[in-house]
mmCIF file of C-alpha atoms (C1' of nucleotides) in Angstrom:
data_model
loop_
_atom_site.group_PDB
_atom_site.id
_atom_site.type_symbol
_atom_site.label_atom_id
_atom_site.label_comp_id
_atom_site.label_asym_id
_atom_site.label_seq_id
_atom_site.Cartn_x
_atom_site.Cartn_y
_atom_site.Cartn_z
ATOM 1 C CA UNK A 1 0.000 0.000 0.000
ATOM 2 C CA UNK A 2 2.027 2.880 -1.320
ATOM 3 C CA UNK A 3 0.846 6.368 -2.170
ATOM 4 C CA UNK A 4 2.055 8.179 -5.272
ATOM 5 C CA UNK A 5 4.821 10.655 -4.594
ATOM 6 C CA UNK A 6 2.881 13.183 -6.654
ATOM 7 C CA UNK A 7 0.463 13.571 -3.746
ATOM 8 C CA UNK A 8 3.109 15.381 -1.742
ATOM 9 C CA UNK A 9 3.897 17.749 -4.628
ATOM 10 C CA UNK A 10 0.206 18.412 -5.220
ATOM 11 C CA UNK A 11 -0.469 19.282 -1.585
ATOM 12 C CA UNK A 12 2.513 21.618 -1.432
ATOM 13 C CA UNK A 13 1.420 23.175 -4.732
ATOM 14 C CA UNK A 14 -2.084 23.813 -3.409
ATOM 15 C CA UNK A 15 -0.673 25.431 -0.274
ATOM 16 C CA UNK A 16 1.511 27.651 -2.452
ATOM 17 C CA UNK A 17 -1.387 28.534 -4.762
ATOM 18 C CA UNK A 18 -3.426 29.547 -1.711
ATOM 19 C CA UNK A 19 -0.971 32.441 -1.290
ATOM 20 C CA UNK A 20 -1.519 33.911 -4.733
ATOM 21 C CA UNK A 21 -4.613 35.273 -6.404
ATOM 22 C CA UNK A 22 -2.841 35.428 -9.744
ATOM 23 C CA UNK A 23 -1.991 32.437 -11.947
ATOM 24 C CA UNK A 24 1.252 30.608 -11.158
ATOM 25 C CA UNK A 25 2.851 28.553 -13.962
ATOM 26 C CA UNK A 26 3.687 24.904 -13.382
ATOM 27 C CA UNK A 27 7.367 25.562 -14.028
ATOM 28 C CA UNK A 28 7.389 28.168 -11.261
ATOM 29 C CA UNK A 29 5.852 25.727 -8.787
ATOM 30 C CA UNK A 30 8.359 23.047 -9.785
ATOM 31 C CA UNK A 31 11.254 25.462 -9.245
ATOM 32 C CA UNK A 32 9.986 26.504 -5.830
ATOM 33 C CA UNK A 33 9.544 22.919 -4.675
ATOM 34 C CA UNK A 34 12.610 21.467 -6.361
ATOM 35 C CA UNK A 35 10.615 18.876 -8.283
ATOM 36 C CA UNK A 36 10.864 17.634 -11.907
ATOM 37 C CA UNK A 37 9.109 20.300 -14.015
ATOM 38 C CA UNK A 38 7.448 18.036 -16.573
ATOM 39 C CA UNK A 39 6.197 15.537 -14.028
ATOM 40 C CA UNK A 40 4.923 18.263 -11.732
ATOM 41 C CA UNK A 41 2.928 19.672 -14.645
ATOM 42 C CA UNK A 42 1.336 16.297 -15.234
ATOM 43 C CA UNK A 43 0.035 16.149 -11.675
ATOM 44 C CA UNK A 44 -1.322 19.669 -11.912
ATOM 45 C CA UNK A 45 -3.323 18.514 -14.919
ATOM 46 C CA UNK A 46 -4.925 15.901 -12.699
ATOM 47 C CA UNK A 47 -5.877 18.609 -10.212
ATOM 48 C CA UNK A 48 -7.362 20.584 -13.087
ATOM 49 C CA UNK A 49 -9.495 17.646 -14.234
ATOM 50 C CA UNK A 50 -10.725 17.212 -10.663
ATOM 51 C CA UNK A 51 -11.878 20.817 -10.584
ATOM 52 C CA UNK A 52 -9.546 21.816 -7.754
ATOM 53 C CA UNK A 53 -7.453 24.244 -9.793
ATOM 54 C CA UNK A 54 -8.220 26.236 -12.917
ATOM 55 C CA UNK A 55 -5.703 26.653 -15.707
ATOM 56 C CA UNK A 56 -5.186 29.891 -17.604
ATOM 57 C CA UNK A 57 -3.315 29.779 -20.893
ATOM 58 C CA UNK A 58 -1.234 32.450 -22.517
ATOM 59 C CA UNK A 59 1.708 34.542 -21.547
ATOM 60 C CA UNK A 60 0.525 35.390 -18.039
ATOM 61 C CA UNK A 61 -1.180 32.035 -17.553
ATOM 62 C CA UNK A 62 -0.768 29.403 -14.911
ATOM 63 C CA UNK A 63 -2.824 27.713 -12.213
ATOM 64 C CA UNK A 64 -5.158 29.157 -9.594
ATOM 65 C CA UNK A 65 -7.392 27.558 -6.985
ATOM 66 C CA UNK A 66 -11.039 27.388 -7.981
ATOM 67 C CA UNK A 67 -12.254 27.852 -4.396
ATOM 68 C CA UNK A 68 -11.052 29.374 -1.138
ATOM 69 C CA UNK A 69 -8.377 27.200 0.458
ATOM 70 C CA UNK A 70 -10.594 26.666 3.482
ATOM 71 C CA UNK A 71 -13.121 24.878 1.245
ATOM 72 C CA UNK A 72 -10.641 22.465 -0.326
ATOM 73 C CA UNK A 73 -9.981 19.344 1.716
ATOM 74 C CA UNK A 74 -6.780 17.338 1.677
ATOM 75 C CA UNK A 75 -8.901 14.322 0.768
ATOM 76 C CA UNK A 76 -9.928 15.924 -2.521
ATOM 77 C CA UNK A 77 -6.317 16.537 -3.495
ATOM 78 C CA UNK A 78 -5.230 13.023 -2.561
ATOM 79 C CA UNK A 79 -8.083 11.442 -4.510
ATOM 80 C CA UNK A 80 -7.431 13.647 -7.530
ATOM 81 C CA UNK A 81 -3.841 12.383 -7.762
ATOM 82 C CA UNK A 82 -4.062 8.864 -6.412
ATOM 83 C CA UNK A 83 -7.549 7.907 -7.564
ATOM 84 C CA UNK A 84 -10.752 7.593 -5.615
ATOM 85 C CA UNK A 85 -11.060 3.825 -5.605
ATOM 86 C CA UNK A 86 -10.531 2.172 -2.211
ATOM 87 C CA UNK A 87 -7.193 0.546 -1.455
ATOM 88 C CA UNK A 88 -8.808 -2.824 -0.698
ATOM 89 C CA UNK A 89 -10.784 -4.405 -3.518
ATOM 90 C CA UNK A 90 -12.716 -7.538 -2.628
ATOM 91 C CA UNK A 91 -12.207 -10.277 -5.195
ATOM 92 C CA UNK A 92 -15.158 -12.242 -3.764
ATOM 93 C CA UNK A 93 -13.100 -15.167 -2.581
ATOM 94 C CA UNK A 94 -16.119 -16.428 -0.683
ATOM 95 C CA UNK A 95 -17.792 -17.268 -3.997
ATOM 96 C CA UNK A 96 -14.873 -19.389 -5.201
ATOM 97 C CA UNK A 97 -13.609 -22.857 -4.342
ATOM 98 C CA UNK A 98 -15.471 -25.980 -3.204
ATOM 99 C CA UNK A 99 -17.351 -24.056 -0.497
ATOM 100 C CA UNK A 100 -18.222 -21.147 -2.763
ATOM 101 C CA UNK A 101 -21.323 -19.251 -1.750
ATOM 102 C CA UNK A 102 -23.784 -18.596 -4.587
ATOM 103 C CA UNK A 103 -23.840 -14.994 -5.743
ATOM 104 C CA UNK A 104 -27.525 -14.663 -4.911
ATOM 105 C CA UNK A 105 -26.716 -14.973 -1.206
ATOM 106 C CA UNK A 106 -23.981 -12.337 -1.371
ATOM 107 C CA UNK A 107 -26.085 -9.214 -1.320
ATOM 108 C CA UNK A 108 -24.047 -7.712 1.506
ATOM 109 C CA UNK A 109 -20.313 -7.186 1.065
ATOM 110 C CA UNK A 110 -17.983 -9.770 2.588
ATOM 111 C CA UNK A 111 -17.301 -9.237 6.299
ATOM 112 C CA UNK A 112 -13.611 -8.760 5.575
ATOM 113 C CA UNK A 113 -14.391 -6.150 2.941
ATOM 114 C CA UNK A 114 -16.654 -4.382 5.423
ATOM 115 C CA UNK A 115 -13.855 -4.188 7.985
ATOM 116 C CA UNK A 116 -11.425 -2.824 5.425
ATOM 117 C CA UNK A 117 -13.987 -0.310 4.185
ATOM 118 C CA UNK A 118 -14.565 0.907 7.733
ATOM 119 C CA UNK A 119 -10.845 1.524 8.128
ATOM 120 C CA UNK A 120 -10.738 3.395 4.836
ATOM 121 C CA UNK A 121 -13.682 5.526 5.956
ATOM 122 C CA UNK A 122 -11.801 6.480 9.119
ATOM 123 C CA UNK A 123 -8.842 7.461 6.970
ATOM 124 C CA UNK A 124 -10.983 9.463 4.567
ATOM 125 C CA UNK A 125 -12.784 11.356 7.288
ATOM 126 C CA UNK A 126 -9.492 12.350 8.907
ATOM 127 C CA UNK A 127 -8.318 13.870 5.630
ATOM 128 C CA UNK A 128 -11.702 15.403 4.838
ATOM 129 C CA UNK A 129 -11.538 17.356 8.086
ATOM 130 C CA UNK A 130 -8.233 18.976 7.082
ATOM 131 C CA UNK A 131 -8.341 21.834 4.570
ATOM 132 C CA UNK A 132 -5.573 23.391 2.520
ATOM 133 C CA UNK A 133 -5.963 26.512 4.657
ATOM 134 C CA UNK A 134 -5.350 24.421 7.784
ATOM 135 C CA UNK A 135 -2.152 23.030 6.269
ATOM 136 C CA UNK A 136 -0.947 26.498 5.283
ATOM 137 C CA UNK A 137 -1.613 27.773 8.812
ATOM 138 C CA UNK A 138 0.251 24.845 10.367
ATOM 139 C CA UNK A 139 3.240 25.316 8.076
ATOM 140 C CA UNK A 140 3.246 28.994 8.926
ATOM 141 C CA UNK A 141 3.173 28.245 12.637
ATOM 142 C CA UNK A 142 6.118 25.851 12.288
ATOM 143 C CA UNK A 143 8.188 28.668 10.760
ATOM 144 C CA UNK A 144 7.285 31.356 13.289
ATOM 145 C CA UNK A 145 4.918 32.993 10.815
ATOM 146 C CA UNK A 146 7.432 33.729 8.076
ATOM 147 C CA UNK A 147 6.967 30.824 5.658
ATOM 148 C CA UNK A 148 3.852 32.024 3.846
ATOM 149 C CA UNK A 149 5.153 35.586 3.725
ATOM 150 C CA UNK A 150 8.336 34.337 2.093
ATOM 151 C CA UNK A 151 6.273 32.444 -0.463
ATOM 152 C CA UNK A 152 4.233 35.528 -1.335
ATOM 153 C CA UNK A 153 7.383 37.602 -1.687
ATOM 154 C CA UNK A 154 9.070 35.016 -3.878
ATOM 155 C CA UNK A 155 6.039 34.746 -6.139
ATOM 156 C CA UNK A 156 5.856 38.506 -6.699
ATOM 157 C CA UNK A 157 9.632 38.882 -7.014
ATOM 158 C CA UNK A 158 9.932 36.295 -9.788
ATOM 159 C CA UNK A 159 6.864 37.569 -11.623
ATOM 160 C CA UNK A 160 8.883 39.400 -14.293
ATOM 161 C CA UNK B 1 -2.706 3.881 -3.156
ATOM 162 C CA UNK B 2 -3.419 0.271 -3.914
ATOM 163 C CA UNK B 3 -3.247 -2.656 -1.520
ATOM 164 C CA UNK B 4 -1.760 -5.973 -2.573
ATOM 165 C CA UNK B 5 -4.340 -8.571 -3.519
ATOM 166 C CA UNK B 6 -2.480 -11.011 -1.290
ATOM 167 C CA UNK B 7 -3.922 -9.225 1.732
ATOM 168 C CA UNK B 8 -7.350 -10.626 0.938
ATOM 169 C CA UNK B 9 -6.008 -14.153 0.578
ATOM 170 C CA UNK B 10 -4.031 -13.858 3.805
ATOM 171 C CA UNK B 11 -7.029 -12.657 5.810
ATOM 172 C CA UNK B 12 -9.212 -15.462 4.474
ATOM 173 C CA UNK B 13 -6.421 -17.945 5.180
ATOM 174 C CA UNK B 14 -6.128 -16.782 8.790
ATOM 175 C CA UNK B 15 -9.882 -17.097 9.274
ATOM 176 C CA UNK B 16 -9.712 -20.619 7.882
ATOM 177 C CA UNK B 17 -6.733 -21.528 10.058
ATOM 178 C CA UNK B 18 -8.653 -20.331 13.114
ATOM 179 C CA UNK B 19 -10.998 -23.276 12.554
ATOM 180 C CA UNK B 20 -8.300 -25.929 12.719
ATOM 181 C CA UNK B 21 -5.896 -26.871 15.478
ATOM 182 C CA UNK B 22 -3.947 -29.097 13.128
ATOM 183 C CA UNK B 23 -1.578 -27.918 10.376
ATOM 184 C CA UNK B 24 -3.154 -27.048 7.037
ATOM 185 C CA UNK B 25 -0.906 -27.151 3.924
ATOM 186 C CA UNK B 26 -0.702 -24.108 1.680
ATOM 187 C CA UNK B 27 -2.020 -26.107 -1.270
ATOM 188 C CA UNK B 28 -5.144 -26.989 0.723
ATOM 189 C CA UNK B 29 -5.795 -23.332 1.554
ATOM 190 C CA UNK B 30 -5.300 -22.352 -2.075
ATOM 191 C CA UNK B 31 -7.783 -24.994 -3.208
ATOM 192 C CA UNK B 32 -10.369 -23.887 -0.689
ATOM 193 C CA UNK B 33 -10.069 -20.241 -1.678
ATOM 194 C CA UNK B 34 -9.626 -20.771 -5.409
ATOM 195 C CA UNK B 35 -6.322 -18.894 -5.510
ATOM 196 C CA UNK B 36 -3.019 -19.625 -7.345
ATOM 197 C CA UNK B 37 -1.266 -22.264 -5.203
ATOM 198 C CA UNK B 38 2.320 -21.057 -5.609
ATOM 199 C CA UNK B 39 1.513 -17.404 -5.015
ATOM 200 C CA UNK B 40 -0.662 -18.209 -2.035
ATOM 201 C CA UNK B 41 2.263 -20.109 -0.524
ATOM 202 C CA UNK B 42 4.486 -17.089 -0.958
ATOM 203 C CA UNK B 43 2.136 -14.911 1.060
ATOM 204 C CA UNK B 44 1.896 -17.514 3.794
ATOM 205 C CA UNK B 45 5.682 -17.335 4.054
ATOM 206 C CA UNK B 46 5.317 -13.638 4.795
ATOM 207 C CA UNK B 47 2.853 -14.450 7.586
ATOM 208 C CA UNK B 48 5.358 -16.965 8.932
ATOM 209 C CA UNK B 49 8.155 -14.392 8.987
ATOM 210 C CA UNK B 50 5.862 -11.998 10.843
ATOM 211 C CA UNK B 51 5.224 -14.588 13.541
ATOM 212 C CA UNK B 52 1.498 -14.835 12.861
ATOM 213 C CA UNK B 53 1.559 -18.438 11.673
ATOM 214 C CA UNK B 54 3.929 -21.287 12.359
ATOM 215 C CA UNK B 55 5.021 -23.712 9.675
ATOM 216 C CA UNK B 56 5.392 -27.428 10.237
ATOM 217 C CA UNK B 57 7.360 -29.418 7.675
ATOM 218 C CA UNK B 58 7.012 -33.015 6.707
ATOM 219 C CA UNK B 59 4.205 -35.220 5.529
ATOM 220 C CA UNK B 60 1.572 -33.977 7.952
ATOM 221 C CA UNK B 61 2.915 -30.445 7.932
ATOM 222 C CA UNK B 62 1.291 -27.162 7.082
ATOM 223 C CA UNK B 63 0.451 -23.863 8.764
ATOM 224 C CA UNK B 64 -1.133 -23.141 12.128
ATOM 225 C CA UNK B 65 -1.844 -19.910 13.983
ATOM 226 C CA UNK B 66 0.704 -19.099 16.674
ATOM 227 C CA UNK B 67 -1.896 -17.432 18.910
ATOM 228 C CA UNK B 68 -5.636 -17.554 19.549
ATOM 229 C CA UNK B 69 -7.529 -15.833 16.733
ATOM 230 C CA UNK B 70 -8.884 -13.299 19.207
ATOM 231 C CA UNK B 71 -5.335 -12.082 19.836
ATOM 232 C CA UNK B 72 -4.415 -11.561 16.176
ATOM 233 C CA UNK B 73 -5.494 -8.245 14.727
ATOM 234 C CA UNK B 74 -6.313 -7.599 11.100
ATOM 235 C CA UNK B 75 -3.671 -4.873 11.175
ATOM 236 C CA UNK B 76 -0.937 -7.397 11.869
ATOM 237 C CA UNK B 77 -1.947 -9.479 8.874
ATOM 238 C CA UNK B 78 -2.163 -6.465 6.569
ATOM 239 C CA UNK B 79 1.238 -5.183 7.658
ATOM 240 C CA UNK B 80 2.799 -8.631 7.292
ATOM 241 C CA UNK B 81 1.747 -8.800 3.633
ATOM 242 C CA UNK B 82 1.797 -5.190 2.528
ATOM 243 C CA UNK B 83 4.636 -3.873 4.680
ATOM 244 C CA UNK B 84 4.572 -1.720 7.769
ATOM 245 C CA UNK B 85 5.834 1.502 6.250
ATOM 246 C CA UNK B 86 3.253 4.279 5.989
ATOM 247 C CA UNK B 87 1.597 4.970 2.651
ATOM 248 C CA UNK B 88 2.732 8.593 2.640
ATOM 249 C CA UNK B 89 6.468 9.166 2.751
ATOM 250 C CA UNK B 90 7.591 12.754 3.179
ATOM 251 C CA UNK B 91 10.364 13.679 0.732
ATOM 252 C CA UNK B 92 11.109 16.855 2.707
ATOM 253 C CA UNK B 93 10.087 19.224 -0.052
ATOM 254 C CA UNK B 94 10.265 22.063 2.444
ATOM 255 C CA UNK B 95 14.066 21.694 2.518
ATOM 256 C CA UNK B 96 14.399 21.999 -1.253
ATOM 257 C CA UNK B 97 14.200 24.896 -3.684
ATOM 258 C CA UNK B 98 15.062 28.591 -3.250
ATOM 259 C CA UNK B 99 13.060 28.843 -0.025
ATOM 260 C CA UNK B 100 14.451 25.619 1.415
ATOM 261 C CA UNK B 101 14.426 25.449 5.197
ATOM 262 C CA UNK B 102 17.720 24.306 6.746
ATOM 263 C CA UNK B 103 17.590 20.796 8.158
ATOM 264 C CA UNK B 104 18.471 22.009 11.628
ATOM 265 C CA UNK B 105 15.116 23.795 11.862
ATOM 266 C CA UNK B 106 13.177 20.712 10.753
ATOM 267 C CA UNK B 107 13.123 18.777 13.984
ATOM 268 C CA UNK B 108 9.370 18.280 13.775
ATOM 269 C CA UNK B 109 7.859 16.508 10.766
ATOM 270 C CA UNK B 110 6.328 18.659 8.048
ATOM 271 C CA UNK B 111 2.749 19.779 8.754
ATOM 272 C CA UNK B 112 1.519 17.929 5.678
ATOM 273 C CA UNK B 113 3.267 14.763 6.801
ATOM 274 C CA UNK B 114 1.682 15.150 10.231
ATOM 275 C CA UNK B 115 -1.807 15.352 8.711
ATOM 276 C CA UNK B 116 -1.192 12.278 6.572
ATOM 277 C CA UNK B 117 0.236 10.394 9.539
ATOM 278 C CA UNK B 118 -2.840 11.234 11.605
ATOM 279 C CA UNK B 119 -5.060 9.778 8.882
ATOM 280 C CA UNK B 120 -2.928 6.661 8.734
ATOM 281 C CA UNK B 121 -3.182 6.304 12.505
ATOM 282 C CA UNK B 122 -6.976 6.432 12.286
ATOM 283 C CA UNK B 123 -6.825 3.707 9.656
ATOM 284 C CA UNK B 124 -4.440 1.571 11.698
ATOM 285 C CA UNK B 125 -6.475 1.827 14.880
ATOM 286 C CA UNK B 126 -9.632 0.755 13.057
ATOM 287 C CA UNK B 127 -7.876 -2.389 11.860
ATOM 288 C CA UNK B 128 -6.146 -2.979 15.183
ATOM 289 C CA UNK B 129 -9.523 -3.146 16.902
ATOM 290 C CA UNK B 130 -10.666 -5.977 14.618
ATOM 291 C CA UNK B 131 -9.388 -9.478 15.346
ATOM 292 C CA UNK B 132 -9.385 -12.577 13.193
ATOM 293 C CA UNK B 133 -11.935 -14.055 15.600
ATOM 294 C CA UNK B 134 -14.214 -11.067 14.975
ATOM 295 C CA UNK B 135 -13.983 -11.592 11.231
ATOM 296 C CA UNK B 136 -14.746 -15.296 11.590
ATOM 297 C CA UNK B 137 -17.776 -14.517 13.743
ATOM 298 C CA UNK B 138 -19.054 -11.941 11.249
ATOM 299 C CA UNK B 139 -18.627 -14.316 8.313
ATOM 300 C CA UNK B 140 -20.446 -16.964 10.310
ATOM 301 C CA UNK B 141 -23.310 -14.596 11.067
ATOM 302 C CA UNK B 142 -23.645 -13.704 7.383
ATOM 303 C CA UNK B 143 -24.151 -17.378 6.539
ATOM 304 C CA UNK B 144 -26.656 -18.157 9.300
ATOM 305 C CA UNK B 145 -23.986 -19.908 11.334
ATOM 306 C CA UNK B 146 -23.037 -22.579 8.822
ATOM 307 C CA UNK B 147 -19.938 -21.163 7.136
ATOM 308 C CA UNK B 148 -17.361 -22.031 9.794
ATOM 309 C CA UNK B 149 -18.925 -25.439 10.361
ATOM 310 C CA UNK B 150 -18.628 -26.165 6.643
ATOM 311 C CA UNK B 151 -14.972 -25.127 6.738
ATOM 312 C CA UNK B 152 -14.244 -27.451 9.669
ATOM 313 C CA UNK B 153 -16.001 -30.328 7.931
ATOM 314 C CA UNK B 154 -14.154 -29.726 4.669
ATOM 315 C CA UNK B 155 -10.792 -29.602 6.436
ATOM 316 C CA UNK B 156 -11.365 -32.916 8.213
ATOM 317 C CA UNK B 157 -12.915 -34.567 5.156
ATOM 318 C CA UNK B 158 -9.955 -33.792 2.890
ATOM 319 C CA UNK B 159 -7.421 -34.761 5.537
ATOM 320 C CA UNK B 160 -6.605 -38.114 3.902
ATOM 321 C "C1'" DT C 1 -0.217 40.488 -37.224
ATOM 322 C "C1'" DG C 2 3.176 38.082 -34.979
ATOM 323 C "C1'" DA C 3 5.742 36.027 -31.393
ATOM 324 C "C1'" DA C 4 6.366 34.064 -27.003
ATOM 325 C "C1'" DC C 5 4.557 31.646 -23.403
ATOM 326 C "C1'" DT C 6 1.076 28.586 -21.438
ATOM 327 C "C1'" DC C 7 -1.292 24.004 -20.785
ATOM 328 C "C1'" DG C 8 -2.598 19.213 -22.536
ATOM 329 C "C1'" DG C 9 -2.185 14.576 -24.013
ATOM 330 C "C1'" DA C 10 0.728 11.071 -26.104
ATOM 331 C "C1'" DT C 11 5.287 8.729 -25.646
ATOM 332 C "C1'" DA C 12 9.836 5.974 -23.463
ATOM 333 C "C1'" DG C 13 12.053 4.171 -19.191
ATOM 334 C "C1'" DA C 14 12.212 2.316 -14.438
ATOM 335 C "C1'" DA C 15 10.343 0.141 -10.508
ATOM 336 C "C1'" DA C 16 7.222 -2.888 -8.289
ATOM 337 C "C1'" DA C 17 3.866 -6.299 -7.990
ATOM 338 C "C1'" DT C 18 2.279 -10.754 -9.834
ATOM 339 C "C1'" DA C 19 2.857 -15.427 -10.758
ATOM 340 C "C1'" DT C 20 5.802 -19.497 -11.078
ATOM 341 C "C1'" DC C 21 9.335 -23.070 -10.517
ATOM 342 C "C1'" DC C 22 12.779 -26.017 -8.321
ATOM 343 C "C1'" DG C 23 15.834 -27.213 -4.341
ATOM 344 C "C1'" DA C 24 16.477 -27.977 1.043
ATOM 345 C "C1'" DG C 25 14.600 -30.052 4.979
ATOM 346 C "C1'" DA C 26 11.477 -33.156 7.828
ATOM 347 C "C1'" DC C 27 8.296 -36.552 9.054
ATOM 348 C "C1'" DA C 28 6.222 -41.195 8.460
ATOM 349 C "C1'" DA C 29 6.341 -45.680 6.676
ATOM 350 C "C1'" DG C 30 8.766 -49.860 5.463
ATOM 351 C "C1'" DC D 1 18.046 -47.444 9.593
ATOM 352 C "C1'" DT D 2 16.843 -46.421 4.886
ATOM 353 C "C1'" DT D 3 13.786 -44.826 1.652
ATOM 354 C "C1'" DG D 4 10.280 -42.160 -0.236
ATOM 355 C "C1'" DT D 5 6.958 -38.587 -0.160
ATOM 356 C "C1'" DC D 6 5.380 -34.503 1.396
ATOM 357 C "C1'" DT D 7 6.233 -29.922 3.302
ATOM 358 C "C1'" DC D 8 8.168 -25.136 3.246
ATOM 359 C "C1'" DG D 9 11.630 -21.595 1.563
ATOM 360 C "C1'" DG D 10 14.040 -18.590 -1.412
ATOM 361 C "C1'" DA D 11 15.496 -17.503 -6.147
ATOM 362 C "C1'" DT D 12 13.661 -16.694 -10.874
ATOM 363 C "C1'" DA D 13 10.572 -14.743 -15.312
ATOM 364 C "C1'" DT D 14 6.490 -11.913 -16.713
ATOM 365 C "C1'" DT D 15 3.178 -8.388 -16.407
ATOM 366 C "C1'" DT D 16 1.446 -4.205 -14.707
ATOM 367 C "C1'" DT D 17 1.951 0.215 -12.630
ATOM 368 C "C1'" DC D 18 4.305 4.273 -11.618
ATOM 369 C "C1'" DT D 19 7.851 7.668 -12.880
ATOM 370 C "C1'" DA D 20 9.666 10.883 -15.983
ATOM 371 C "C1'" DT D 21 9.948 13.275 -20.402
ATOM 372 C "C1'" DC D 22 8.970 15.452 -24.842
ATOM 373 C "C1'" DC D 23 6.470 17.904 -28.430
ATOM 374 C "C1'" DG D 24 2.056 19.846 -30.350
ATOM 375 C "C1'" DA D 25 -2.492 22.888 -29.604
ATOM 376 C "C1'" DG D 26 -4.201 27.045 -27.880
ATOM 377 C "C1'" DT D 27 -4.117 31.778 -25.850
ATOM 378 C "C1'" DT D 28 -2.650 36.170 -24.494
ATOM 379 C "C1'" DC D 29 0.103 40.338 -24.899
ATOM 380 C "C1'" DA D 30 3.086 43.486 -27.598
#
DNA sequence: TGAACTCGGATAGAAAATATCCGAGACAAG
DNA sequence: CTTGTCTCGGATATTTTCTATCCGAGTTCA
């Protein structure tokens, strides 16, 4: 059970975008985070398809958040990058083999699948409760309130 | 974030083993569950290395649980197959790029990593609360109390 | 009108998971 | 005590997924 490394880049990118009302190009985000430019752009496309960010083309284009950062949950970002299907997929083992149960008596999911789904729900709810704004505030607090200011300054300084 | 399919086989195998005090060969478990024999055996080796099952060699050998099923959590089985490292691994993006934070000021984990770790903890605790005995009881209840009896009968009937 | 800069999907390479086979060791029977 | 058969265990191919990259389509500003 391994999560795509792009999830980390996407979360950091969303936190950065929350500090700018103007479009930020993918290459700029990649430079700030020290990540591969082309691959970073690919993940931002996934965020765009999920409706989390909006892309603007042209010379002054780039990416912007579609909603206030307080209304974007970490769960949305993770699912946009890593997919929204659950980690555990029941292959219906109970229906196979010499003691296979007929499909007609399998209206409810398997008990094992139910336990795994409950765990996934607990995981999802924990991430749904955390917003991008919460993450930005926590990062700011870790840096004595200078981190987000530095990001804003860097974004305006490098904007031609 | 995808979980190995072997997790499902391992959980079903542990539930089956909880119904037998005598060793059950890997081939027998694979037949009962309708899974590839060789690959099923490989996953049982992982359970053996984790100390969840004990292997007995020889003609009447096979696998047995090392502890009562009520003292084996689903989390242990999942971690034995899928690994115990967390799904999210922080690459320390905050230390990279033009605004990189020096490592000396990064004693605490990144705020994003903390949020992901909290979600993983919620997931782990949900699975830690569920034992193999609980799963067996739930499966039994779904089948009107005949499923585990059928398993016990099949195990003794096919035991030469 | 033109030029430069942006995103977007299609394309190679690397890593991991899946599935399998054969040898080492152990118990039971003769 | 020897033999034979059955067991597990690690080492080996194949497929799938993830990682990383490049070039074309479209848009905005000068």
